[in-house]
Every structure is written in structure tokens, then in C-alpha cells.
Tab-separated table of C-alpha atoms and ligand atoms in Angstrom:
chain	number	residue	atom	x	y	z
A	1	MET	CA	4.474	-3.905	16.339
A	2	PRO	CA	5.100	-7.291	14.494
A	3	ASP	CA	1.642	-8.707	14.702
A	4	THR	CA	0.410	-12.211	15.289
A	5	PRO	CA	-2.335	-14.296	14.766
A	6	GLU	CA	-3.382	-15.373	17.673
A	7	LYS	CA	-3.697	-11.393	18.641
A	8	ARG	CA	-6.672	-10.936	16.882
A	9	GLU	CA	-9.885	-11.741	16.751
A	10	PRO	CA	-10.267	-15.504	15.137
A	11	LYS	CA	-13.238	-15.751	12.987
A	12	GLY	CA	-16.677	-16.208	14.249
A	13	TYR	CA	-15.284	-15.411	17.671
A	14	ALA	CA	-18.375	-15.180	19.928
A	15	GLY	CA	-16.988	-13.175	22.377
A	16	PRO	CA	-14.769	-13.595	25.593
A	17	LYS	CA	-14.856	-16.556	27.770
A	18	ASN	CA	-16.567	-14.858	30.727
A	19	PRO	CA	-18.947	-12.421	28.751
A	20	PRO	CA	-20.608	-9.589	31.034
A	21	LYS	CA	-23.747	-10.788	32.092
A	22	LYS	CA	-26.860	-9.073	30.248
A	23	PRO	CA	-26.431	-5.864	32.198
A	24	ARG	CA	-29.479	-5.311	35.492
A	25	SER	CA	-27.913	-2.067	34.955
A	26	LYS	CA	-28.825	1.680	33.603
A	27	ALA	CA	-24.838	1.873	32.309
A	28	SER	CA	-25.642	3.447	28.645
A	29	PRO	CA	-25.093	0.965	25.803
A	30	ALA	CA	-22.165	2.919	24.881
A	31	ARG	CA	-20.271	2.140	27.330
A	32	LEU	CA	-21.051	-1.365	28.079
A	33	ALA	CA	-19.559	-1.756	24.407
A	34	ALA	CA	-16.737	0.558	25.528
A	35	LEU	CA	-15.970	-1.515	28.744
A	36	ASP	CA	-16.345	-4.982	26.667
A	37	VAL	CA	-13.823	-3.865	23.817
A	38	VAL	CA	-11.266	-3.273	27.054
A	39	ARG	CA	-11.925	-6.285	29.029
A	40	ALA	CA	-11.257	-7.960	25.478
A	41	VAL	CA	-7.984	-5.907	24.849
A	42	ARG	CA	-6.357	-6.764	28.177
A	43	GLU	CA	-7.632	-10.324	28.264
A	44	ARG	CA	-6.942	-11.328	25.024
A	45	ASP	CA	-3.768	-9.035	24.157
A	46	ALA	CA	-5.723	-8.119	21.324
A	47	PHE	CA	-5.406	-5.119	19.153
A	48	ALA	CA	-8.404	-2.740	20.260
A	49	GLN	CA	-8.910	-1.597	16.296
A	50	ASP	CA	-9.654	-5.652	15.620
A	51	VAL	CA	-12.311	-5.594	19.146
A	52	ILE	CA	-13.963	-2.274	17.672
A	53	GLY	CA	-14.260	-3.624	14.471
A	54	THR	CA	-16.375	-6.801	15.564
A	55	ARG	CA	-18.307	-5.877	18.409
A	56	ILE	CA	-18.494	-2.363	18.286
A	57	ASP	CA	-18.489	-1.267	14.128
A	58	ARG	CA	-20.977	-4.930	13.591
A	59	SER	CA	-23.125	-3.686	16.894
A	60	ASP	CA	-26.456	-2.628	16.353
A	61	LEU	CA	-26.094	0.516	18.445
A	62	SER	CA	-26.992	4.417	16.393
A	63	SER	CA	-24.261	5.943	14.568
A	64	GLU	CA	-24.078	8.272	17.647
A	65	ASP	CA	-23.190	5.169	20.483
A	66	ARG	CA	-20.846	3.774	17.630
A	67	ALA	CA	-19.074	6.684	17.940
A	68	PHE	CA	-18.845	7.419	21.492
A	69	ALA	CA	-18.198	3.909	22.273
A	70	THR	CA	-15.004	3.915	20.068
A	71	LYS	CA	-13.917	7.184	21.412
A	72	LEU	CA	-14.226	6.016	24.628
A	73	ALA	CA	-12.303	2.440	23.965
A	74	LEU	CA	-9.691	3.587	22.024
A	75	GLY	CA	-9.140	6.484	25.061
A	76	VAL	CA	-8.829	4.048	27.679
A	77	VAL	CA	-6.536	1.853	25.927
A	78	SER	CA	-4.536	4.763	25.192
A	79	ALA	CA	-4.624	5.800	29.138
A	80	SER	CA	-4.582	2.919	30.621
A	81	GLY	CA	-1.914	2.879	33.085
A	82	THR	CA	-2.220	6.746	33.876
A	83	LEU	CA	-5.999	5.796	34.395
A	84	ASP	CA	-4.335	2.594	36.585
A	85	GLU	CA	-2.332	5.207	38.445
A	86	VAL	CA	-5.431	7.420	39.463
A	87	ILE	CA	-7.563	4.656	40.041
A	88	ASP	CA	-4.682	3.312	42.469
A	89	ARG	CA	-4.503	6.405	44.719
A	90	ALA	CA	-7.992	6.156	45.219
A	91	LEU	CA	-7.757	2.369	46.646
A	92	ASN	CA	-6.799	1.565	49.745
A	93	ALA	CA	-5.817	-1.968	48.552
A	94	PRO	CA	-4.996	-1.649	44.838
A	95	ASP	CA	-3.863	-5.313	44.744
A	96	ASP	CA	-7.550	-6.398	45.522
A	97	VAL	CA	-9.737	-4.919	43.277
A	98	LYS	CA	-10.592	-7.762	40.932
A	99	PRO	CA	-9.393	-6.922	36.464
A	100	ASP	CA	-12.772	-6.694	35.568
A	101	VAL	CA	-14.126	-4.241	38.275
A	102	ARG	CA	-10.880	-2.452	37.107
A	103	ASP	CA	-11.914	-2.602	33.841
A	104	ALA	CA	-15.210	-0.848	34.789
A	105	LEU	CA	-13.289	1.888	36.458
A	106	ARG	CA	-10.938	2.941	33.870
A	107	VAL	CA	-13.565	4.130	31.906
A	108	SER	CA	-14.904	5.941	34.413
A	109	THR	CA	-12.156	7.380	35.724
A	110	TYR	CA	-11.057	8.450	31.714
A	111	GLU	CA	-14.454	9.994	30.965
A	112	ILE	CA	-13.647	12.361	35.112
A	113	ILE	CA	-10.142	13.066	33.838
A	114	PHE	CA	-9.684	13.060	30.429
A	115	LEU	CA	-13.511	13.601	28.995
A	116	GLY	CA	-14.235	16.452	31.659
A	117	LYS	CA	-17.889	14.764	32.123
A	118	THR	CA	-19.720	15.959	35.148
A	119	PRO	CA	-18.764	14.386	38.684
A	120	HIS	CA	-22.557	13.334	39.365
A	121	ALA	CA	-22.603	11.265	36.164
A	122	ALA	CA	-19.697	9.563	35.472
A	123	VAL	CA	-20.032	8.259	39.170
A	124	ASP	CA	-23.294	6.849	38.149
A	125	GLN	CA	-22.798	5.465	35.418
A	126	GLY	CA	-18.923	3.944	36.685
A	127	VAL	CA	-21.537	2.528	38.952
A	128	GLU	CA	-23.770	1.278	36.445
A	129	LEU	CA	-21.104	0.231	34.589
A	130	VAL	CA	-19.985	-2.089	37.580
A	131	ARG	CA	-23.178	-3.250	38.934
A	132	SER	CA	-23.537	-4.548	34.917
A	133	PHE	CA	-21.632	-7.356	35.898
A	134	ALA	CA	-20.515	-7.131	40.082
A	135	VAL	CA	-23.423	-6.286	42.133
A	136	SER	CA	-20.692	-7.132	45.003
A	137	ALA	CA	-18.474	-4.396	43.654
A	138	SER	CA	-20.691	-1.459	42.859
A	139	GLY	CA	-20.082	0.432	46.789
A	140	LEU	CA	-16.379	0.222	45.981
A	141	ALA	CA	-17.106	1.770	42.856
A	142	ASN	CA	-19.222	4.414	44.650
A	143	ALA	CA	-16.208	5.272	47.001
A	144	VAL	CA	-13.510	5.328	44.581
A	145	LEU	CA	-15.052	6.904	42.117
A	146	ARG	CA	-16.364	10.041	44.044
A	147	LYS	CA	-12.413	9.731	45.541
A	148	ILE	CA	-11.122	10.225	42.033
A	149	VAL	CA	-13.491	12.784	41.558
A	150	ALA	CA	-12.092	14.727	44.356
A	151	LEU	CA	-8.389	14.046	42.851
A	152	ARG	CA	-9.699	15.594	39.197
A	153	ALA	CA	-8.577	19.216	40.389
A	154	ALA	CA	-4.759	18.063	41.748
A	155	PHE	CA	-4.392	16.360	37.769
A	156	PRO	CA	-1.806	15.635	36.814
A	157	PHE	CA	-0.433	16.020	40.153
A	158	GLY	CA	2.593	18.494	39.282
A	159	ASP	CA	3.193	21.019	36.969
A	160	PRO	CA	3.844	19.656	33.339
A	161	MET	CA	6.376	22.598	32.205
A	162	ARG	CA	8.651	21.740	34.565
A	163	ASP	CA	7.707	18.315	35.942
A	164	PRO	CA	8.142	15.304	33.117
A	165	GLU	CA	6.232	13.190	35.344
A	166	ALA	CA	3.621	15.593	35.363
A	167	LEU	CA	3.399	16.129	31.317
A	168	ALA	CA	3.497	12.179	30.853
A	169	ARG	CA	0.378	11.637	32.790
A	170	LEU	CA	-1.291	14.946	31.103
A	171	HIS	CA	-1.175	12.670	28.109
A	172	ALA	CA	-1.258	9.753	29.228
A	173	PHE	CA	2.426	8.538	28.433
A	174	PRO	CA	4.606	6.245	30.209
A	175	LEU	CA	7.150	8.268	31.853
A	176	TRP	CA	9.857	6.354	29.947
A	177	LEU	CA	8.663	7.433	26.317
A	178	THR	CA	8.114	10.990	27.607
A	179	ARG	CA	11.748	11.171	28.189
A	180	ARG	CA	12.767	9.420	25.047
A	181	LEU	CA	9.958	11.206	23.062
A	182	ILE	CA	11.771	14.917	24.077
A	183	ALA	CA	15.478	13.252	23.828
A	184	ASP	CA	14.474	12.109	20.159
A	185	LEU	CA	12.416	14.782	19.013
A	186	GLY	CA	12.774	17.644	20.706
A	187	PRO	CA	10.716	19.506	23.372
A	188	GLN	CA	7.955	21.106	20.951
A	189	ALA	CA	7.737	17.842	18.614
A	190	ALA	CA	7.486	15.333	21.489
A	191	LEU	CA	4.468	17.516	22.942
A	192	ASP	CA	2.887	18.137	19.870
A	193	PHE	CA	3.571	14.095	19.083
A	194	MET	CA	1.802	13.612	22.873
A	195	ARG	CA	-1.142	15.521	21.817
A	196	ALA	CA	-1.959	14.292	18.540
A	197	SER	CA	-1.361	10.343	19.672
A	198	ASN	CA	-4.762	10.873	21.810
A	199	GLU	CA	-6.553	12.514	19.526
A	200	GLN	CA	-8.799	10.768	16.472
A	201	ALA	CA	-6.336	9.481	13.584
A	202	PRO	CA	-8.402	11.564	9.996
A	203	LEU	CA	-9.693	8.546	7.284
A	204	PHE	CA	-7.136	8.267	4.072
A	205	ILE	CA	-8.111	6.416	0.900
A	206	ALA	CA	-5.620	5.640	-1.699
A	207	VAL	CA	-7.296	5.496	-5.182
A	208	ASN	CA	-5.657	2.021	-6.930
A	209	ALA	CA	-4.484	3.204	-10.023
A	210	ALA	CA	-4.378	-0.887	-10.944
A	211	LYS	CA	-8.364	-0.651	-11.142
A	212	THR	CA	-9.550	2.776	-11.816
A	213	THR	CA	-8.406	6.333	-12.020
A	214	ASP	CA	-8.632	9.513	-9.008
A	215	GLU	CA	-10.899	11.239	-11.934
A	216	ALA	CA	-13.750	8.289	-11.790
A	217	LEU	CA	-13.620	8.077	-8.006
A	218	VAL	CA	-13.486	11.607	-7.202
A	219	ALA	CA	-16.681	12.019	-9.614
A	220	ALA	CA	-18.179	8.803	-7.790
A	221	PHE	CA	-17.671	10.775	-4.066
A	222	GLU	CA	-18.863	13.928	-5.549
A	223	LYS	CA	-22.283	12.198	-6.934
A	224	LEU	CA	-22.853	10.894	-3.157
A	225	ASP	CA	-22.213	14.614	-2.217
A	226	GLU	CA	-19.515	13.009	0.027
A	227	GLY	CA	-16.272	15.459	0.758
A	228	LEU	CA	-13.148	14.209	-0.690
A	229	ASP	CA	-9.512	16.271	-0.397
A	230	PRO	CA	-6.845	15.535	-2.370
A	231	VAL	CA	-3.790	15.322	0.181
A	232	ALA	CA	-0.314	16.798	0.047
A	233	VAL	CA	2.508	15.819	3.140
A	234	ASP	CA	5.272	18.095	4.066
A	235	ASN	CA	4.260	19.814	0.755
A	236	VAL	CA	4.438	16.921	-1.551
A	237	ARG	CA	1.396	16.164	-2.729
A	238	VAL	CA	0.332	11.931	-2.038
A	239	PRO	CA	-0.288	10.174	-5.542
A	240	GLY	CA	-3.786	9.326	-5.242
A	241	CYS	CA	-4.210	9.992	-1.658
A	242	TYR	CA	-7.673	11.205	-0.241
A	243	ARG	CA	-8.664	12.323	3.051
A	244	VAL	CA	-12.294	11.173	3.411
A	245	LEU	CA	-13.992	13.991	5.470
A	246	ASP	CA	-17.338	12.428	7.165
A	247	THR	CA	-15.737	8.930	8.161
A	248	ARG	CA	-19.785	8.027	7.417
A	249	ALA	CA	-19.650	7.851	3.946
A	250	LEU	CA	-17.929	4.590	4.799
A	251	LEU	CA	-21.508	2.934	5.311
A	252	LEU	CA	-22.242	3.690	2.699
A	253	PRO	CA	-23.323	1.097	0.378
A	254	GLU	CA	-22.301	2.601	-2.922
A	255	VAL	CA	-18.833	3.341	-1.017
A	256	LYS	CA	-18.537	-0.479	0.273
A	257	ARG	CA	-18.495	-1.478	-3.072
A	258	LEU	CA	-16.231	0.659	-3.856
A	259	PHE	CA	-13.902	-1.290	-1.590
A	260	GLY	CA	-15.303	-4.857	-2.734
A	261	GLN	CA	-14.084	-4.130	-5.926
A	262	GLY	CA	-10.569	-3.376	-5.429
A	263	LYS	CA	-10.920	0.382	-6.412
A	264	ILE	CA	-10.234	1.911	-3.476
A	265	LEU	CA	-8.559	0.996	-0.098
A	266	VAL	CA	-7.984	2.288	3.635
A	267	SER	CA	-4.725	3.849	3.948
A	268	ASP	CA	-2.996	6.121	6.248
A	269	ALA	CA	-1.142	9.025	4.141
A	270	ALA	CA	1.998	8.540	5.163
A	271	SER	CA	1.964	5.345	4.308
A	272	GLN	CA	1.215	5.735	1.193
A	273	LEU	CA	3.154	8.986	0.383
A	274	VAL	CA	6.375	6.399	1.638
A	275	ALA	CA	5.034	3.642	-1.307
A	276	ALA	CA	5.340	6.744	-3.806
A	277	SER	CA	8.743	7.692	-2.542
A	278	VAL	CA	10.851	4.687	-2.861
A	279	LEU	CA	9.992	3.852	-6.006
A	280	PRO	CA	12.820	5.165	-8.591
A	281	GLU	CA	12.452	7.562	-11.546
A	282	ARG	CA	12.672	4.806	-14.285
A	283	LYS	CA	11.169	1.422	-13.822
A	284	PRO	CA	13.207	-1.087	-12.159
A	285	GLY	CA	13.681	-4.515	-13.803
A	286	SER	CA	12.878	-6.458	-10.411
A	287	LEU	CA	11.481	-5.135	-6.881
A	288	LEU	CA	11.328	-7.225	-4.109
A	289	GLU	CA	9.294	-6.015	-0.899
A	290	VAL	CA	10.733	-7.444	2.138
A	291	GLY	CA	7.409	-7.505	5.182
A	292	ALA	CA	4.999	-7.186	3.031
A	293	GLY	CA	2.578	-8.277	5.775
A	294	ARG	CA	-1.127	-8.270	4.522
A	295	ALA	CA	-0.251	-6.496	0.825
A	296	THR	CA	-1.283	-2.835	1.845
A	297	LYS	CA	2.379	-1.470	0.540
A	298	THR	CA	2.181	-4.331	-1.870
A	299	ILE	CA	-1.033	-2.746	-3.753
A	300	LEU	CA	-0.127	0.512	-3.255
A	301	LEU	CA	3.903	0.196	-4.648
A	302	GLN	CA	1.719	-1.668	-8.003
A	303	SER	CA	-1.116	1.324	-8.454
A	304	ASP	CA	2.173	3.769	-7.996
A	305	ALA	CA	3.829	2.395	-10.670
A	306	GLU	CA	0.772	2.360	-12.416
A	307	ARG	CA	0.935	5.427	-12.516
A	308	ALA	CA	4.727	6.211	-12.848
A	309	TYR	CA	5.394	3.794	-15.373
A	310	GLY	CA	2.037	3.091	-16.937
A	311	SER	CA	2.554	-0.723	-16.097
A	312	GLN	CA	2.797	-2.751	-12.699
A	313	LEU	CA	6.663	-4.105	-11.552
A	314	GLU	CA	8.138	-7.709	-11.683
A	315	LEU	CA	7.243	-7.962	-7.415
A	316	THR	CA	8.286	-10.909	-5.108
A	317	THR	CA	7.070	-10.155	-1.693
A	318	LEU	CA	8.407	-11.944	1.506
A	319	ASP	CA	7.438	-12.087	4.824
A	320	ASN	CA	8.372	-14.671	7.756
A	321	HIS	CA	4.365	-15.471	8.266
A	322	ASP	CA	2.770	-17.384	6.058
A	323	PHE	CA	-0.373	-16.598	7.213
A	324	LYS	CA	0.282	-13.296	6.067
A	325	THR	CA	1.655	-14.648	2.438
A	326	ARG	CA	-1.956	-15.921	1.704
A	327	LEU	CA	-3.561	-12.864	2.920
A	328	LEU	CA	-1.236	-11.099	0.678
A	329	LYS	CA	-1.895	-12.841	-2.523
A	330	GLU	CA	-6.053	-13.109	-1.941
A	331	ARG	CA	-5.965	-9.353	-1.268
A	332	ALA	CA	-3.710	-8.888	-3.889
A	333	ASP	CA	-5.672	-10.458	-6.216
A	334	ARG	CA	-8.808	-8.412	-5.565
A	335	TYR	CA	-6.746	-5.387	-6.084
A	336	ASN	CA	-5.232	-6.920	-9.186
A	337	ALA	CA	-1.875	-6.258	-7.883
A	338	GLN	CA	0.786	-8.049	-10.036
A	339	VAL	CA	2.857	-10.586	-6.955
A	340	ALA	CA	5.507	-12.579	-9.679
A	341	GLU	CA	6.138	-14.778	-6.337
A	342	ALA	CA	4.903	-14.114	-2.612
A	343	LEU	CA	7.666	-16.426	-0.649
A	344	THR	CA	7.655	-16.682	3.088
A	345	GLY	CA	11.083	-16.772	5.120
A	346	ASP	CA	13.156	-15.084	7.169
A	347	ALA	CA	14.522	-11.691	5.878
A	348	LEU	CA	17.565	-12.323	8.256
A	349	GLU	CA	18.475	-14.730	6.085
A	350	LEU	CA	17.671	-14.260	2.816
A	351	ASP	CA	20.811	-15.982	1.053
A	352	ALA	CA	18.748	-18.708	1.933
A	353	VAL	CA	15.560	-17.530	0.795
A	354	VAL	CA	16.777	-16.096	-2.255
A	355	GLY	CA	19.457	-17.890	-3.348
A	356	GLU	CA	22.372	-15.910	-5.494
A	357	ARG	CA	19.226	-13.460	-6.820
A	358	LEU	CA	19.890	-9.917	-7.557
A	359	PHE	CA	17.145	-7.347	-7.436
A	360	ASP	CA	17.260	-3.864	-9.099
A	361	GLU	CA	15.073	-2.975	-5.912
A	362	ILE	CA	14.527	-4.275	-2.704
A	363	PHE	CA	12.694	-2.132	-0.151
A	364	ILE	CA	12.213	-3.405	3.384
A	365	ASP	CA	9.020	-1.970	5.337
A	366	ALA	CA	10.774	-3.208	8.695
A	367	PRO	CA	8.951	-4.694	11.647
A	368	CYS	CA	9.211	-1.697	14.552
A	369	SER	CA	7.816	0.312	17.841
A	370	GLY	CA	4.975	1.442	15.774
A	371	LEU	CA	4.768	4.240	17.629
A	372	GLY	CA	4.381	6.759	14.622
A	373	THR	CA	0.805	4.946	14.480
A	374	LEU	CA	-0.904	5.203	18.380
A	375	ARG	CA	-3.835	6.699	17.357
A	376	ARG	CA	-4.759	3.688	15.331
A	377	HIS	CA	-2.524	1.159	17.922
A	378	PRO	CA	-3.555	2.675	21.391
A	379	GLU	CA	-2.294	-0.412	23.343
A	380	ILE	CA	0.899	0.165	22.145
A	381	ARG	CA	1.683	2.660	24.321
A	382	TRP	CA	1.729	1.036	27.146
A	383	ARG	CA	2.888	-2.420	25.745
A	384	ILE	CA	6.253	-1.809	24.437
A	385	ARG	CA	8.829	-1.368	26.367
A	386	PRO	CA	12.639	-0.094	26.342
A	387	ALA	CA	14.224	-3.072	25.614
A	388	ASP	CA	12.043	-4.222	22.461
A	389	ILE	CA	13.167	-0.489	20.633
A	390	ALA	CA	16.467	-2.072	21.748
A	391	GLU	CA	15.734	-5.572	19.880
A	392	PHE	CA	13.774	-4.082	16.941
A	393	ALA	CA	16.577	-1.853	15.871
A	394	ARG	CA	18.472	-4.868	15.892
A	395	VAL	CA	16.610	-6.416	13.935
A	396	GLN	CA	15.974	-3.759	11.080
A	397	LEU	CA	19.952	-3.400	10.499
A	398	GLY	CA	19.815	-7.391	10.483
A	399	MET	CA	17.176	-6.770	7.653
A	400	LEU	CA	19.505	-3.854	5.791
A	401	GLN	CA	22.686	-6.272	6.105
A	402	SER	CA	21.225	-9.491	4.714
A	403	ALA	CA	19.402	-7.992	2.028
A	404	ALA	CA	22.280	-5.643	1.099
A	405	PRO	CA	24.016	-8.221	-1.184
A	406	HIS	CA	21.159	-8.468	-3.151
A	407	VAL	CA	20.483	-5.431	-4.700
A	408	ALA	CA	22.187	-5.016	-8.510
A	409	VAL	CA	24.809	-1.975	-8.456
A	410	GLY	CA	22.524	0.739	-9.282
A	411	GLY	CA	20.142	-0.357	-7.328
A	412	THR	CA	18.601	0.913	-4.516
A	413	LEU	CA	17.615	-0.449	-1.209
A	414	ALA	CA	15.053	1.239	0.491
A	415	TYR	CA	13.670	1.645	4.244
A	416	ALA	CA	11.110	2.499	5.736
A	417	THR	CA	9.466	2.321	9.274
A	418	CYS	CA	6.318	3.711	11.503
A	419	THR	CA	7.991	4.773	14.130
A	420	VAL	CA	9.824	8.406	15.263
A	421	THR	CA	12.840	6.703	17.762
A	422	ARG	CA	15.827	7.652	16.543
A	423	GLU	CA	17.294	4.237	17.203
A	424	GLU	CA	15.041	2.650	14.747
A	425	ASN	CA	15.347	5.369	12.214
A	426	ASN	CA	18.654	7.113	11.683
A	427	GLY	CA	20.466	5.078	14.144
A	428	VAL	CA	19.552	2.178	12.011
A	429	VAL	CA	20.594	3.810	9.021
A	430	LYS	CA	24.066	5.140	10.371
A	431	ALA	CA	24.644	1.447	11.807
A	432	PHE	CA	24.151	0.000	7.992
A	433	LEU	CA	26.147	2.643	6.649
A	434	GLU	CA	29.149	2.210	8.861
A	435	SER	CA	28.845	-1.528	8.725
A	436	ALA	CA	30.561	-4.019	6.195
A	437	ALA	CA	27.552	-4.696	4.382
A	438	GLY	CA	26.818	-1.298	3.802
A	439	ALA	CA	30.216	-0.189	2.242
A	440	GLY	CA	29.207	0.153	-1.272
A	441	PHE	CA	25.891	2.351	-0.195
A	442	GLU	CA	25.275	5.878	-0.113
A	443	LEU	CA	22.235	7.602	0.857
A	444	ALA	CA	19.935	8.515	-2.812
A	445	PRO	CA	17.842	11.681	-2.197
A	446	ILE	CA	14.747	10.840	-1.346
A	447	ASN	CA	11.685	13.692	-2.630
A	448	GLY	CA	14.524	16.576	-2.429
A	449	ARG	CA	15.556	15.552	0.980
A	450	SER	CA	17.586	13.545	2.888
A	451	CYS	CA	14.879	11.215	4.258
A	452	VAL	CA	11.151	11.301	4.521
A	453	ALA	CA	9.763	11.447	8.145
A	454	THR	CA	6.231	12.277	8.476
A	455	ARG	CA	5.741	14.444	11.874
A	456	LEU	CA	2.398	13.648	14.258
A	457	TYR	CA	0.428	16.918	15.008
A	458	PRO	CA	-2.992	17.310	15.642
A	459	GLY	CA	-4.797	16.562	12.274
A	460	SER	CA	-1.322	15.249	10.536
A	461	SER	CA	-1.137	11.674	8.835
A	462	ASP	CA	1.304	9.234	10.400
A	463	ALA	CA	4.481	9.155	11.272
A	464	HIS	CA	6.547	7.600	9.004
A	465	PHE	CA	10.245	7.017	8.125
A	466	ALA	CA	12.073	6.418	5.107
A	467	VAL	CA	15.539	6.249	3.238
A	468	ARG	CA	16.737	4.860	-0.128
A	469	PHE	CA	20.442	3.902	-0.308
A	470	LEU	CA	21.493	3.754	-3.615
A	471	ARG	CA	24.316	0.455	-4.210
A	472	THR	CA	27.216	2.284	-6.020
A	473	ALA	CA	29.601	-0.893	-6.290
B	1	SAM	C1	5.823	-2.898	9.343
B	1	SAM	S1	5.242	-4.262	9.072
B	1	SAM	C2	4.432	-4.644	7.249
B	1	SAM	C3	3.259	-3.701	6.710
B	1	SAM	C4	2.992	-4.354	4.910
B	1	SAM	N1	4.089	-3.999	4.531
B	1	SAM	C5	2.111	-3.287	5.085
B	1	SAM	O1	2.006	-2.301	4.601
B	1	SAM	O2	0.821	-3.691	5.212
B	1	SAM	C6	6.897	-6.060	8.879
B	1	SAM	C7	6.336	-6.849	8.548
B	1	SAM	O3	7.697	-7.452	8.987
B	1	SAM	C8	7.468	-9.235	8.966
B	1	SAM	N2	8.571	-9.489	9.513
B	1	SAM	C9	9.324	-9.317	10.179
B	1	SAM	N3	10.172	-9.995	10.997
B	1	SAM	C10	10.521	-10.781	9.586
B	1	SAM	C11	11.534	-11.206	9.154
B	1	SAM	N4	12.279	-11.881	9.744
B	1	SAM	N5	11.646	-11.959	7.908
B	1	SAM	C12	10.723	-11.495	6.823
B	1	SAM	N6	9.246	-10.667	7.275
B	1	SAM	C13	9.613	-10.310	8.923
B	1	SAM	C14	6.144	-9.022	9.701
B	1	SAM	O4	5.509	-10.317	9.699
B	1	SAM	C15	5.074	-7.695	9.241
B	1	SAM	O5	3.892	-8.038	8.518
């Protein structure tokens, strides 16, 4: 999903316009923190992870409370549409419930329906949560939550094996998206995808070869007695990628120092796989990275270049947001990733940005629906609309067509997304190859296959997609 500055928590942001009054209730601190996040995500159209970063990670909650608050907040945002449907079934006049009361009901309904919380505790805590900011609504909360406890046995209100609506409810997905996933991935992979989207994402780090070595990093973690597993995705070892077995390791001062020194960064394993896989066997003379954002792939590409070729690439980056280009420069600097030129401009009008320049490789990290990252971006699930997917596909195809004339003959054009819809992946590839701009390009193998297409299943990396086209004429 494209992100914009106004969706993020501004620096020094002190909280919502109408922060919940100091609790006069017995709601637990973790639930109050989760409610705070859920409310901010709704009111500010914010990203849950960003709000969790400011409101939970930096709070003085105990580590257990932080973990529970995070799980609750991510779960409630992920399931919000389904929670609303359940809440509405228990209300006589759904439209009369104020949004902040509904937020609190969502938290408790999530506990009742999806976490199997004991009825008494869930109702009690839900009422206390509402009482913490709206004493007058605590009676309503009590009545609604009791009805929801009674509804729990019938959830998902149908047979998920036969009824897509029940299947969608069971995994807290919009019905249209459930149908689309089944059509695009097949029933079993769609089911795996939906299940995995509701689980916590594993934590992967990348070793920045521009600053350190795998050996040094592994030794540093061993010294701290923290487990690291080397990662393979689809049987391909991802260079420099490790899974951190205990996420609390990130709180250790020694590990924080490694991040501060730019020796490691957090990045999903599939994202690391894509960066490593789009580099050709022989070092290209120049590479243009389109959709460079805040430099994560820029850093990975240069780190992989150090590994593969022993030196960094002549790398130009492009993004259409100036604030991202500024962030990219700062971040690339910290990670010692060399950027020859960081451009801001529209990749749909590449001629206007780079004139007649040719590159040995152009890599498009395309804006997309982001469905492969639902565990980390739970708000996408209920914000995305079918029309958005068609619009992403239009922009993606436009980016490829605009980039094609700027690839030198014999060079490569790589295209990546972090989504699973056929329309944005194979659909765009096909449309490009069939278009006039795609004449002279053919699909080139990537890791010995026709594409990278990582799947989402419990414990997996995110779902990413990548292809490489070779310019032959
Ligand atoms: C998938 S994100 C890139 C993530 C980034 N490469 C990273 O690793 O962090 C896609 C990026 O494309 C950028 N973008 C969207 N439309 C664009 C356009 N027309 N021209 C240039 N960049 C665009 C967005 O601002 C966003 O940063």
C-alpha cells in the first residue's frame, strides 16, 4: 500500500485529540493500551504498527502486558469488519453506538470470539473498558457483551466448508477478498493464507554486508545467548537472512547498538529474497531502483552486491515522495549503502525524470495492494477495495511500460510486489509482455524458476512476487 506522511504518527505526537480520560475503571493496562491503538488507527486512518510503536513499545507496560496489548491491538484491527458484524447482531440500533464505545466493544468481542476468553472475565473487562471513558455507556456494554457471549457458540453462523460467508467470518476476512483469494490461489492455499494472516509474523533480520559479516553477527548473538536461525525460503538460502528466535532480543542494548551502527536491519525474509534474486549473475554497470521508498531494498541490494560482486552498485533511486527520498538518503548513509543519485519523480513519466538515460538494470519495487503483508499491516484487510486492486495493476503496468525503453539491450527489468492477487502479479506480467513496450523483452529465470512467488502459511515469510525480464532487442 502506498503510505503517506499524514497517515503516520508525527514526531512528538502526544496522543489523540480526545484521549481517554484517566481510567476510573478496573480495565487492565494492556486492554487500555490496545483500545488506545484501535481508536488511533480508526480516528487517524493510521497504520497499526506505527501506533503500536509509539503507544505500546515506548510505554512503561511490563513485557507481558506489552505482548498482550500488541496481540489484542493487531487482532482487533485485523478482524474489525467481522467484529462489527457480530456486535451489530447484538444491538437493536447499531447506528446509535458511538465510535469510541464501538472500539471498546470490538476489543472485548475479539477476546470472546477469537481468543475464547471466559465469558465472565471478558464481559467484566469489556464493561470496565467502556467505563474508563464513558460511564453512561457501561450498561449498554454489559447487555451487548452478554448477548455476544450467547452468540459465540453459533459463530461463524454457518458451515465454513460450504459457505464462503462463514469461512470469511471464521478467519475475519471480507467476503469479497475471501472469494478472490480462493479464485486466485485455490481453496487450500487461500485457507492457509487466511489462517497465517491471523498469526504473529516471525522476526527476520538482514546482516548488512556493507558494515559487517554473517560470522561476526552470529558470534555477537551467540555471546548474548540469543538464538538465530539461517533462513531459506522455498529451499533457497536467503543470503544474510536470519530469524530471531526470541523477539525480546531486540530490547537488549547490545542488539540495539547493532541496529544503531547499521549492521543489521529488520526486513521480512521474502523481501530479502527478492532483493538478492533480482541481481544478475554479472555485476550490472548501473541500476535504477524505482519505488525506492525509505531505502530498505536499497540497503539490501547494496548489501547483496557486496556479497555477490565484492563491491556496491552504481545505484540510482527514484520515488515520487520527496519525504521518502530524504529519509532514504539518511538511512542509506547510516547503512553505508552508496546511492549515486536519489531522485524524486513520477515513474509513470520516466522520460521526464531521467531523460534518455539507459540502465543495465531497472528494478521496480511496485506499489501494490500489500496483501502478502497482512500480518504486519492488519488495517489493509478492511481498507482495500476491489477497485484498488485494478488501480494498482494499472499503475504497475504503466511503470513497467515507462521503464522499458530505459533498459539497455542485454539488460534486465525486474518487477516485484508484496501481494498475491493474480491481477497485480501474473496479470501485469502478461499484459506487459503483450504490450508494445514489452516487445523485445522475455521472461528470464529467477533462482532457476519463472518467478519468485513466496506463499503465506503459518511460520512463513510474507508473500512476495518477483520476475525478471531480459531485454533482447
Ligand atoms: C512497495 S513500496 C516500496 C518499498 C521500498 N522499496 C522499500 O524497500 O522500503 C512502493 C513505493 O513506490 C512509490 N511509488 C508509488 N507510485 C510511484 C510513482 N508513480 N513513481 C515513483 N514512485 C512511486 C511509493 O511511494 C512507495 O515508496
